XYZ file of C-alpha atoms in Angstrom:
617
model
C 87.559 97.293 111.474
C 90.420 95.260 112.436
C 93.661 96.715 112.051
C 95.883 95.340 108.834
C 99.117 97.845 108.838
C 102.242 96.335 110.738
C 103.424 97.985 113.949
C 105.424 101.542 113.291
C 107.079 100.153 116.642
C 108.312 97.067 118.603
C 108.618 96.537 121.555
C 111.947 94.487 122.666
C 112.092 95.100 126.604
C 111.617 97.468 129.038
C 113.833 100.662 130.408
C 114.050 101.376 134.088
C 114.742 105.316 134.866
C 115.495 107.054 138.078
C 113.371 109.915 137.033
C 114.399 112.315 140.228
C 118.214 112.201 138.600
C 116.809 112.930 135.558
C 114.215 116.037 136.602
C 117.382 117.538 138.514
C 119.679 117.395 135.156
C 117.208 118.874 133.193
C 116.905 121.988 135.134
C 120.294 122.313 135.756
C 120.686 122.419 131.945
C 118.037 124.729 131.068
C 115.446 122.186 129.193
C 111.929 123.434 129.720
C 110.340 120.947 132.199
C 107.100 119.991 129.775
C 109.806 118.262 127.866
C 110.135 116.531 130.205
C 106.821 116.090 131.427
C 106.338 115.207 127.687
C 108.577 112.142 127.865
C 109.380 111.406 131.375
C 105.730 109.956 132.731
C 106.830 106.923 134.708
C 109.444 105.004 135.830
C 109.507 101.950 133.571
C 108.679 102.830 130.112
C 108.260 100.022 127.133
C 111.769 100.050 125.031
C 110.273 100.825 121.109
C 112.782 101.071 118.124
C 110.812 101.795 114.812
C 110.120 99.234 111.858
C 111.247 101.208 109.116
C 114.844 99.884 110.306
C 113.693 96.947 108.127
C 114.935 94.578 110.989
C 117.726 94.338 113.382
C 120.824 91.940 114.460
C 121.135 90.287 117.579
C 124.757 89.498 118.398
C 125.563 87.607 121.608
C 128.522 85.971 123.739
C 127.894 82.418 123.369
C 127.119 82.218 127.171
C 124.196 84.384 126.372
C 122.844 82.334 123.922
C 119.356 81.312 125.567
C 118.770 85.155 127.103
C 119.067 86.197 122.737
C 116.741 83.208 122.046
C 114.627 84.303 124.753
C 114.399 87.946 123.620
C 113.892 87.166 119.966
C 111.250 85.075 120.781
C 109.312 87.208 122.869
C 109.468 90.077 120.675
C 107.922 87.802 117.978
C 105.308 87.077 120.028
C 104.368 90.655 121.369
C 104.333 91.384 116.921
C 101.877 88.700 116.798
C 99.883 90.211 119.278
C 99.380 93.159 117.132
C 97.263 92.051 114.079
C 94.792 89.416 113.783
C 96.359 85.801 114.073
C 97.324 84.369 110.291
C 98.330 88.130 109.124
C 101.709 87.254 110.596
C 103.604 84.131 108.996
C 107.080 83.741 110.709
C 110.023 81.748 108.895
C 112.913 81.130 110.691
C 116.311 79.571 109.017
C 117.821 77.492 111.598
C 120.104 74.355 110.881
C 120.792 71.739 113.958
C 119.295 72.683 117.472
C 115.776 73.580 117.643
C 115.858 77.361 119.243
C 111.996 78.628 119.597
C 110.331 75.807 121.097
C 106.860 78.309 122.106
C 106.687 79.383 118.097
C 107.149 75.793 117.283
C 104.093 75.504 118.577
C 102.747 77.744 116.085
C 102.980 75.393 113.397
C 99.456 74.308 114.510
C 98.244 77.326 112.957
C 99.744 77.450 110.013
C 101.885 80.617 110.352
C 105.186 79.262 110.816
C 107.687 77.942 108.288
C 110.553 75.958 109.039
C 113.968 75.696 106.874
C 115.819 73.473 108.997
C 118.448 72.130 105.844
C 120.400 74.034 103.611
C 117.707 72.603 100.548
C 115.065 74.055 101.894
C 116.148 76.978 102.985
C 117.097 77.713 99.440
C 113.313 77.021 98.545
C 111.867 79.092 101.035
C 114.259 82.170 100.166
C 113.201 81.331 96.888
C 109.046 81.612 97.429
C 109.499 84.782 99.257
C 112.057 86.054 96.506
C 109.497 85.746 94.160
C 106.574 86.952 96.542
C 108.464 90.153 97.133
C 109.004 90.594 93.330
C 105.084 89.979 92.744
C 104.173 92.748 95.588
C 106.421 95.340 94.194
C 104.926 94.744 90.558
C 101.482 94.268 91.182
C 100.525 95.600 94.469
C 102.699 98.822 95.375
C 102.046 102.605 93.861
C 102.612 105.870 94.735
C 99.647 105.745 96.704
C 100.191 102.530 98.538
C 104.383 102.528 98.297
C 104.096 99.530 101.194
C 102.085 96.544 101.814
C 100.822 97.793 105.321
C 99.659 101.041 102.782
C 97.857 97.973 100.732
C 95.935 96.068 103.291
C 94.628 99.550 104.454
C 93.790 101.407 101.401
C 92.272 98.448 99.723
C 90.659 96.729 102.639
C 93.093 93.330 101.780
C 94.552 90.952 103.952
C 98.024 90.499 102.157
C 100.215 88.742 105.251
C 103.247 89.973 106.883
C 106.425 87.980 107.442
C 108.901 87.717 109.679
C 112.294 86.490 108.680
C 114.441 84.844 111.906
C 117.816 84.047 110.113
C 121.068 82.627 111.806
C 123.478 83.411 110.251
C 125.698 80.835 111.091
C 123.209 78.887 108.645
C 122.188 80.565 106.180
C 122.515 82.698 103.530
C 125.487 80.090 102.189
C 127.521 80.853 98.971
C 125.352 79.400 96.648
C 122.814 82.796 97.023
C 124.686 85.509 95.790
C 125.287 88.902 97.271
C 123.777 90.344 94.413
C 120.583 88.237 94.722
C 120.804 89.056 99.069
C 121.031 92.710 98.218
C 118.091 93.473 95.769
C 115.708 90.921 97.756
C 116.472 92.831 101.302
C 115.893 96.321 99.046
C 112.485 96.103 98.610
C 111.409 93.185 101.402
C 110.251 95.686 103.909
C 108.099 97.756 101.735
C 107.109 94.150 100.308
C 105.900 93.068 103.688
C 109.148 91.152 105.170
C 110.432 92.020 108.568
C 113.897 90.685 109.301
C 115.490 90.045 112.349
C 118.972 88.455 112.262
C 121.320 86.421 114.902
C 124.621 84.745 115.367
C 127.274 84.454 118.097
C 130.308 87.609 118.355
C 132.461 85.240 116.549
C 130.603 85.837 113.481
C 132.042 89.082 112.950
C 135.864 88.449 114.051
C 135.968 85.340 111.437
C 135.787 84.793 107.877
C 132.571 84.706 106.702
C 130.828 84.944 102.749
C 130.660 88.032 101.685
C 126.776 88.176 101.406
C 126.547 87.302 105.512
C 129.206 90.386 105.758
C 126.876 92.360 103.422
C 123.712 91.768 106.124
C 125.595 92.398 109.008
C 126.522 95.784 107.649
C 122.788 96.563 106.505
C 121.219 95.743 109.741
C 121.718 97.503 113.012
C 122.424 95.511 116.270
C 121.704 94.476 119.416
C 124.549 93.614 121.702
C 124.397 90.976 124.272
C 127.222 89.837 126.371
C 127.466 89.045 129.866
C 128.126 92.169 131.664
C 125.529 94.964 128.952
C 123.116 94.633 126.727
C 123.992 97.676 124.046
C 120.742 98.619 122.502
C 121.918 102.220 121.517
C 122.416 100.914 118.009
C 119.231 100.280 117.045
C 117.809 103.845 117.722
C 116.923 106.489 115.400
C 118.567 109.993 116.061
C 115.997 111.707 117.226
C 115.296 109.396 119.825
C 119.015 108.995 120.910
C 118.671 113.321 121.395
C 115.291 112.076 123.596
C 117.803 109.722 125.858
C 121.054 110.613 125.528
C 120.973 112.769 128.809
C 119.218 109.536 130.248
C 120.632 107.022 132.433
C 118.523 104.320 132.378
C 118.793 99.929 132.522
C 117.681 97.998 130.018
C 115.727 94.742 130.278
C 114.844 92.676 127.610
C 111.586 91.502 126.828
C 110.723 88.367 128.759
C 107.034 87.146 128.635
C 105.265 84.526 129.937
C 105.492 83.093 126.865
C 103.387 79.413 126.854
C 100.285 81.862 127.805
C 100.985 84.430 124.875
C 101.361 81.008 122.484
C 97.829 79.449 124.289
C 96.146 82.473 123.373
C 97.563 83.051 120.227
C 96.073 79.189 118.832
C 92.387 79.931 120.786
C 92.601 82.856 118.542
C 93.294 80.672 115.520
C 90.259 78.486 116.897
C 87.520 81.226 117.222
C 88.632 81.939 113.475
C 88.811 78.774 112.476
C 85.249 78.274 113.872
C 84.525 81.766 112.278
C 85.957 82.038 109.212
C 85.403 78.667 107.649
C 83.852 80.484 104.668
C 86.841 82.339 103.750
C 87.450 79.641 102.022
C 84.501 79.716 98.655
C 85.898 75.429 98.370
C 86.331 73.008 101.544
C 85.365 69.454 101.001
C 87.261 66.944 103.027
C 89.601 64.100 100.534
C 90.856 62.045 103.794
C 92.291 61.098 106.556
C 95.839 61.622 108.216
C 95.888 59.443 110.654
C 92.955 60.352 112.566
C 92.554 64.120 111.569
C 90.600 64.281 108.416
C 92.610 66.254 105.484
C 90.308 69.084 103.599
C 90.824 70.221 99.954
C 90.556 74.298 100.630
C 90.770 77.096 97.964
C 90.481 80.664 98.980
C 91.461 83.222 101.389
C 92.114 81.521 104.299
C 94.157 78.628 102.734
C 96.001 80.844 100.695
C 94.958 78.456 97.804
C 93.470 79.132 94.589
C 95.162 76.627 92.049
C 96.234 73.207 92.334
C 98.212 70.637 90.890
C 97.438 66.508 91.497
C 99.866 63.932 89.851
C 99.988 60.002 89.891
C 100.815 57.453 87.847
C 97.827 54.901 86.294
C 96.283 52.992 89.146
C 97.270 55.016 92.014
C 94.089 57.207 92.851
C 94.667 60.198 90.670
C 91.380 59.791 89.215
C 89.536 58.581 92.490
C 90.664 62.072 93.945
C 89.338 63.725 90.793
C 86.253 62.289 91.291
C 85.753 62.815 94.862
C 86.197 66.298 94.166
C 84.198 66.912 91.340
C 81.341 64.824 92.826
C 81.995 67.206 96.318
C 81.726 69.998 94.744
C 78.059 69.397 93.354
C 77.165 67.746 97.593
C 78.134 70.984 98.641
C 77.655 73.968 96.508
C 75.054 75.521 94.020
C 75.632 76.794 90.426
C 75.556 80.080 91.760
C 78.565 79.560 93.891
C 80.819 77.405 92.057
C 80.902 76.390 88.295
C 83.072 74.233 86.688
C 84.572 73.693 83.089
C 86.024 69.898 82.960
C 88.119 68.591 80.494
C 89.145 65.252 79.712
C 92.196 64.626 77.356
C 92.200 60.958 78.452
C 91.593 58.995 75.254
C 87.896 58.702 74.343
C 86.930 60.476 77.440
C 85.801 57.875 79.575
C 87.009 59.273 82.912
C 84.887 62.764 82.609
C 82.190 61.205 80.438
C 79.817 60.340 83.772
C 79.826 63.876 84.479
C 77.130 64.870 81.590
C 74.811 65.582 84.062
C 76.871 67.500 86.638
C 74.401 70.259 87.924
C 77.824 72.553 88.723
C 79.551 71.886 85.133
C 79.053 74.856 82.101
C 80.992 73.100 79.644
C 82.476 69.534 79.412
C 85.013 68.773 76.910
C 85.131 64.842 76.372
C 87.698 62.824 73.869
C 89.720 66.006 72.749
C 92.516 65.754 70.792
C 94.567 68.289 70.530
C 95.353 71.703 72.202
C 93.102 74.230 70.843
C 90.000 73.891 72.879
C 92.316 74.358 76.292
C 93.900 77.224 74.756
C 90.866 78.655 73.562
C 88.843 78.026 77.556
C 92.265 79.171 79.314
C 91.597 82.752 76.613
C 87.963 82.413 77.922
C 88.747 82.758 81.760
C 91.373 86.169 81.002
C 89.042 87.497 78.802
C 86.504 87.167 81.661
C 89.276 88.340 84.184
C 88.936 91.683 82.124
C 85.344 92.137 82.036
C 85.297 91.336 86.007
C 87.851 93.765 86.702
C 85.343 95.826 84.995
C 82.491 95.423 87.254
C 84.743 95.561 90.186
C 86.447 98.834 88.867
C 82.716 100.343 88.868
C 81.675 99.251 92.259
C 85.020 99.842 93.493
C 85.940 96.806 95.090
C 89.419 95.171 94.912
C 88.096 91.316 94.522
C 85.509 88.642 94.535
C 85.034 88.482 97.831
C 84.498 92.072 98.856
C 81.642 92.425 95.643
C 79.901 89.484 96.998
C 79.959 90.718 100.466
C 78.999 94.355 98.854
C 76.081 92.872 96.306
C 75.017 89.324 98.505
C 71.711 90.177 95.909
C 74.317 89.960 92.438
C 76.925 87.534 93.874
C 78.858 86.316 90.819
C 80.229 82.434 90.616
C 83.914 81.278 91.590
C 84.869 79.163 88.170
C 87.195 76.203 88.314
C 88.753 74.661 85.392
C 89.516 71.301 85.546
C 92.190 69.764 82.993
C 92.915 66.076 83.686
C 96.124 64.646 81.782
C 97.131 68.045 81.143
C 100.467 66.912 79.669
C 98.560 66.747 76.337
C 99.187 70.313 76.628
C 103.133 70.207 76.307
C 102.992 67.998 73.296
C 102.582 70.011 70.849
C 104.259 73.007 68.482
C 106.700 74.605 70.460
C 104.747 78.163 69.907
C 101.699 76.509 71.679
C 103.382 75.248 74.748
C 104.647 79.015 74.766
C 101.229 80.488 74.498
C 99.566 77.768 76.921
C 102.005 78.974 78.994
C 101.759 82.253 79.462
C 97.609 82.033 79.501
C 97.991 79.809 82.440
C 100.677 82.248 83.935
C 97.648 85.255 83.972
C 95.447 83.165 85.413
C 97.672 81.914 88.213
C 98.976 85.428 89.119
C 96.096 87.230 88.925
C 93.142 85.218 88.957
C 92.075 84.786 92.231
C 91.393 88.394 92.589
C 88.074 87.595 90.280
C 87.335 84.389 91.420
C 89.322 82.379 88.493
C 91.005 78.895 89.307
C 92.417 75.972 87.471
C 92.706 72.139 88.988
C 95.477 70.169 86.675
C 96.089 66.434 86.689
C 98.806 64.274 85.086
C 100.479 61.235 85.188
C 104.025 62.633 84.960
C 105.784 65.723 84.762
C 108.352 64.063 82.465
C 108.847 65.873 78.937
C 106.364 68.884 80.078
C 107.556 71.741 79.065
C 105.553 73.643 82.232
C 106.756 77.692 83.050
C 108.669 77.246 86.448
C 107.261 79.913 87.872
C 103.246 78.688 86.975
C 104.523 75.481 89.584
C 105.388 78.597 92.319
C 102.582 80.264 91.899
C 100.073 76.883 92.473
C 99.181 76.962 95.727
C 98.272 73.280 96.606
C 100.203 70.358 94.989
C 99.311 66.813 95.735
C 100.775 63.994 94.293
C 99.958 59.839 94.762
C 102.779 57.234 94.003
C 105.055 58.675 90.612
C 107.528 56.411 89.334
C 111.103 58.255 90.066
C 111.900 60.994 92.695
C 113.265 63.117 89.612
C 110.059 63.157 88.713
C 108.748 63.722 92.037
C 111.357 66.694 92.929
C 109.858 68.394 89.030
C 106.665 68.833 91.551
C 107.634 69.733 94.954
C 111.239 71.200 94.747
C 111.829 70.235 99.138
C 112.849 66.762 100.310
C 110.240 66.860 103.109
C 107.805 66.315 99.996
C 109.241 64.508 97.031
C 111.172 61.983 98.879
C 108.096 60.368 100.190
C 106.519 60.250 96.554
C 107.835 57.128 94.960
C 107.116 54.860 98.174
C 103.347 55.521 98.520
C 100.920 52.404 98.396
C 97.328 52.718 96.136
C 95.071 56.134 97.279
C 97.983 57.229 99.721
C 99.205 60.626 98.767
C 101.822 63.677 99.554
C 99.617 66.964 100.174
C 102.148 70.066 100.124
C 100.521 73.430 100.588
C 103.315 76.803 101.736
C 101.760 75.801 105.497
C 101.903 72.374 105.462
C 103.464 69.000 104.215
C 101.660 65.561 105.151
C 100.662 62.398 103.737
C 97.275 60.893 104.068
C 94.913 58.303 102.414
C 92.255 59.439 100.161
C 88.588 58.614 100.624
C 87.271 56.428 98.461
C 84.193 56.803 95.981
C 82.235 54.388 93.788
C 82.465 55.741 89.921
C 79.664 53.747 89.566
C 77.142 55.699 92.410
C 78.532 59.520 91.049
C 75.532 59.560 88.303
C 72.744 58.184 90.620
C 74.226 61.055 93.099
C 74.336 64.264 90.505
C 70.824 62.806 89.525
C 69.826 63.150 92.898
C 71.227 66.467 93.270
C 69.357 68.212 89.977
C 66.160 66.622 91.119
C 66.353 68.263 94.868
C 67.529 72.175 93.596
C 66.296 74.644 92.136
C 66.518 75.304 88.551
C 68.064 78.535 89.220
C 70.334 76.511 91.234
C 71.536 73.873 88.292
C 73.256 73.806 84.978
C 72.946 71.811 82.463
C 76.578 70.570 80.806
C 77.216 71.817 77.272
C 79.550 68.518 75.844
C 82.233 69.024 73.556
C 83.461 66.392 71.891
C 84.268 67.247 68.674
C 85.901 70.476 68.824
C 87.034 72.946 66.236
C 88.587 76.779 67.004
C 86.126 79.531 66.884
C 87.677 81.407 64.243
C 87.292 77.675 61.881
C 83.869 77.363 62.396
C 83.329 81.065 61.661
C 84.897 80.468 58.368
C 83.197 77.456 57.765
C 80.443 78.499 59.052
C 79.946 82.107 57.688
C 76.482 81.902 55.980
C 74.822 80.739 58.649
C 72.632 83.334 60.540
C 72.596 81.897 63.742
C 75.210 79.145 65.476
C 73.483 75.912 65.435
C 74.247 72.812 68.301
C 74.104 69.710 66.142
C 73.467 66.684 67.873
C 75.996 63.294 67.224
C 74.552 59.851 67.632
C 75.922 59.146 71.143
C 74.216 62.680 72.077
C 77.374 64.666 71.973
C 77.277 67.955 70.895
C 79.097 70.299 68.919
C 78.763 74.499 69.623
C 79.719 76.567 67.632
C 79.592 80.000 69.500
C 80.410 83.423 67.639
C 82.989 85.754 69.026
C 81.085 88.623 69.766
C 78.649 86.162 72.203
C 81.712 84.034 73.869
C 81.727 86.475 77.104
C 77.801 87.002 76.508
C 76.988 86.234 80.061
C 79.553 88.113 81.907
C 78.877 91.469 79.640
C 74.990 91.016 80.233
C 75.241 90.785 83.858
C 78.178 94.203 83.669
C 75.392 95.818 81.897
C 72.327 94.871 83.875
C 74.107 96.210 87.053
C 75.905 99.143 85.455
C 72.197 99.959 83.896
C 70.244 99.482 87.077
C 72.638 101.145 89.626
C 72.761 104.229 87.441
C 69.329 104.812 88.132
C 68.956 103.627 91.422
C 72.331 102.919 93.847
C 70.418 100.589 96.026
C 68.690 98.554 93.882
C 69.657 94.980 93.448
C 70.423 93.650 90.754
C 69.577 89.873 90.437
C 70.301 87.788 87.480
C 67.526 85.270 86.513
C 69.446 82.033 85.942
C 66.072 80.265 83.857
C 66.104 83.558 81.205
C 67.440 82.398 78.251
């Protein structure tokens, strides 16, 4: 098994010891010689300072400037050495001069962040703000009090960051010292690693009181052009290990375009490799030459997404392409899907009838209630999976389906187009819309739970900011103002490109990557002749058939309405729509079935399979 917990030490150079001096002054002070037999092996010996510092500063005479860069860098690199490449994401917070031109090269593998401008190195603080806040609520206990304690007890792949701050740059005055202090509390435990650097200056002149704050917190590394003073950044018990040591200090310096080279083969074999980490990855286009995928799952880091553009700009050709993709590519069994269409009459969704992925399809809706009411569906079913994983003691979709490959259980995507139907209504809806969506973006890609929602505009929605953090891939064609525009992106790099895209061009914006590429382009009028296709060449067991809603009233109405009838009835309209009326107790029917079957069968027997017969009904 690969190891997931970050390095107890790092490495940042190398210490050279005249060990004959150092043999002769410990027997003429008494220490027993296994100590230092214990310690004293070799000549050169690897200079570690532990982790749990939660970082370290790296002060330097301006002469020195490239030797700090050089060090930094290189003990970045040696940490990426340590876990398997993508576990490690490094952000630096740089303004002006580019400093780490080998981890720039990183970018091709979709670990590094850059926050080159004051804006967005607001953002970024801002994402891993909230990321640290999500860790300490959701992931950390008494048992696993870190996220390296996570990713081992749990088998999970949360990644590791590393901050590289200049703080000459950034934090400014606009993040408060309050904000600097409560964030750096818990960002080690929450998986951050900091390490911090500015010229000697820094801490003769007048700085904010925040960068004063960090430069107090953190210990340091002292470069000027005489010494390097490491002393600092040892523990006590190792400075009692040295402190009868004379020894010279070299900082790490690695041949550092090999340790990058290897470092993106790495991040090719797994690219090769891992390619279904990702349950959804159907290529949408083309930048440039490279074609541009549409991923959801591990690997991507993706589980929700959000596409807006106005009328006429390709919104609905992506929707389409998608859709139609996901039937090319993958079975019932794998991926279902629950679309609904809030454009008037339904015309855009209405070709999908026969969509051999699609459980329900709502068509011509008209007001809130049936969203709400599928959004309650998909917790409701995030309880009764946490069930089943609770039993089999698994963390997540992935590991049962790896477990049980005999009982795998479906990823479900939800599908909203013009979802800023949504925000139109009572004030009390919006609220509880909200806050179902919220669940299901936090915590539903644990069970294999995900949401796709389209609009026109952003104007007038009344949308939780913290549901637009926690959406992993946001695309947007032409909109009609960058206000609107900045409502979806938040950074520059992304909105300010928005409002000058021509037809099917559009801004892809992912935490990895920002680009802007042409979508592919399919006929509407070939995407029934292709599902058709599809149901005729799979298995049953391998299809569904769409239950259409079109006229839709709440569950708890047609109950009322409804009460004396024994069984719920689908009553056919004249253009074939249909109308279900489902009782409460048999809403979750299929996901408590298949609990029961497995809970019922493993009892008995702990190997047996459980498979679910798809044609029973």
């Amino acid at each position: 098994m690969p190891n997931k917990s970050f390095p107890r030490m790092i490495c940042i150079g190398e210490l050279y010891i005249d060990t004959s001096k150092i043999r002769k002054s410990f027997e003429e002070k008494g220490y027993p010689l296994k100590r230092f037999d214990d310690y004293i092996k070799d000549e050169v010996y690897p200079c570690l300072i532990e982790s749990n510092n939660r970082g370290f500063c790296v002060l330097y005479d301006t002469e020195e400037e490239e030797k700090a860069n050089n060090m930094i860098e290189s003990t970045v690199l040696t940490l990426l050495n340590t876990l398997p490449i993508g576990m490690i994401h490094i952000n630096i917070f740089n303004f002006g001069k580019k400093r780490f031109f080998y981890l720039d090269a990183l970018r091709q593998a979709n670990i590094l962040h850059n926050a080159y401008t004051a804006k967005l190195a607001n953002k970024r603080f801002e994402e891993l703000e909230e990321l640290v806040q999500e860790r300490q609520y959701n992931y950390l206990t008494y048992d696993t009090p870190t996220i390296s304690d996570y990713n081992i007890q749990t088998n999970s792949n949360e990644n590791y960051h590393i901050l590289l701050i200049n703080l000459e740059d950034f934090p400014d005055e606009y993040i408060s010292q309050k904000r600097l202090k409560n964030f750096f509390n818990i960002a080690y435990e929450s998986g951050v690693y900091t390490i911090l650097f500015a010229p000697f200056s820094i801490e003769r002149g007048k700085v904010p009181k925040s960068i004063r704050m960090l430069l107090e917190r953190f210990k340091k590394i002292k470069i000027n052009k005489k010494s390097i003073t490491i002393s600092n950044v040892f523990d006590k018990k190792l400075l009692e290990i040295y402190k009868d040591i004379k020894f010279d200090f070299k900082p790490l310096d690695l041949d550092k375009k090999t340790y990058v080279e290897e470092l993106l083969n790495k991040h090719s074999e797994k690219e090769s490799k891992d390619i279904e980490q990702n349950f959804l990855h159907i290529p949408i286009g083309k930048a440039g030459k490279d074609t541009v995928y549409f991923d959801f799952g591990v690997k991507a880091g993706v589980y929700s997404a959000f596409i807006a553009g106005m009328t006429g700009t390709g919104k609905s050709n992506l929707l389409n392409l998608i859709i139609t993709q996901i039937a090319q590519n993958y079975t019932a069994k794998e991926i279902e899907l629950y679309l609904m269409d809030y454009n008037e009459g339904g015309l855009e969704f209405i070709k999908y009838k026969e969509h051999p992925n699609c459980k329900k399809l709502f068509l011509n809706l008209r007001d809130q209630q049936p969203a709400l009411e599928m959004l309650k569906e998909f917790v409701d079913i995030m309880s009764s999976r946490a069930e089943l994983f609770n039993k089999f003691e698994v963390s997540n979709i992935e590991q049962y389906n790896q477990k049980y490959p005999q009982e795998k259980i479906p990823y479900k995507i939800l599908i909203i187009d013009e979802v800023q139907d949504m925000f139109s209504g009572e004030w009390k809806e919006q609220e509880y819309f909200n806050s179902l969506l919220k669940q299901i973006a936090k915590k539903g890609r644990k069970y294999g739970l995900h949401f796709i929602l389209a609009t026109q505009s952003l104007d007038g929605i009344n949308i939780d900011k913290s549901i637009i953090g926690q959406i992993g891939a946001t695309i947007s064609f032409r909109l009609r103002s960058e206000m609107d525009a900045m409502k979806i992106f938040g950074d520059k790099e992304a909105y300010s490109k928005v409002t000058k895209l021509q037809k099917y061009h559009f801004v892809y914006h992912t935490l990895t990557k920002t680009l802007v590429a042409k979508a592919d382009y399919i006929d509407p009028n070939s995407i029934v002749t292709i599902l058709q296709t599809i149901r005729k060449e799979r298995r049953s067991s391998e299809v569904l058939t769409p239950v259409v809603i079109s006229h839709y009233k709440s569950i708890d109405e047609t109950e009322k309405n409804k009460k004396n009838e024994k069984n719920n009835k689908v009553v056919s309209s004249e253009k074939n729509n249909i109308e279900i009326t489902n009782k409460k107790e048999d809403k979750y029917k299929e996901e408590r079935d298949l609990l029961r079957l497995a809970l019922e069968i493993k009892q008995k027997d702990p190997n047996a399979l459980v498979v679910k017969d798809t044609n029973e009904q």
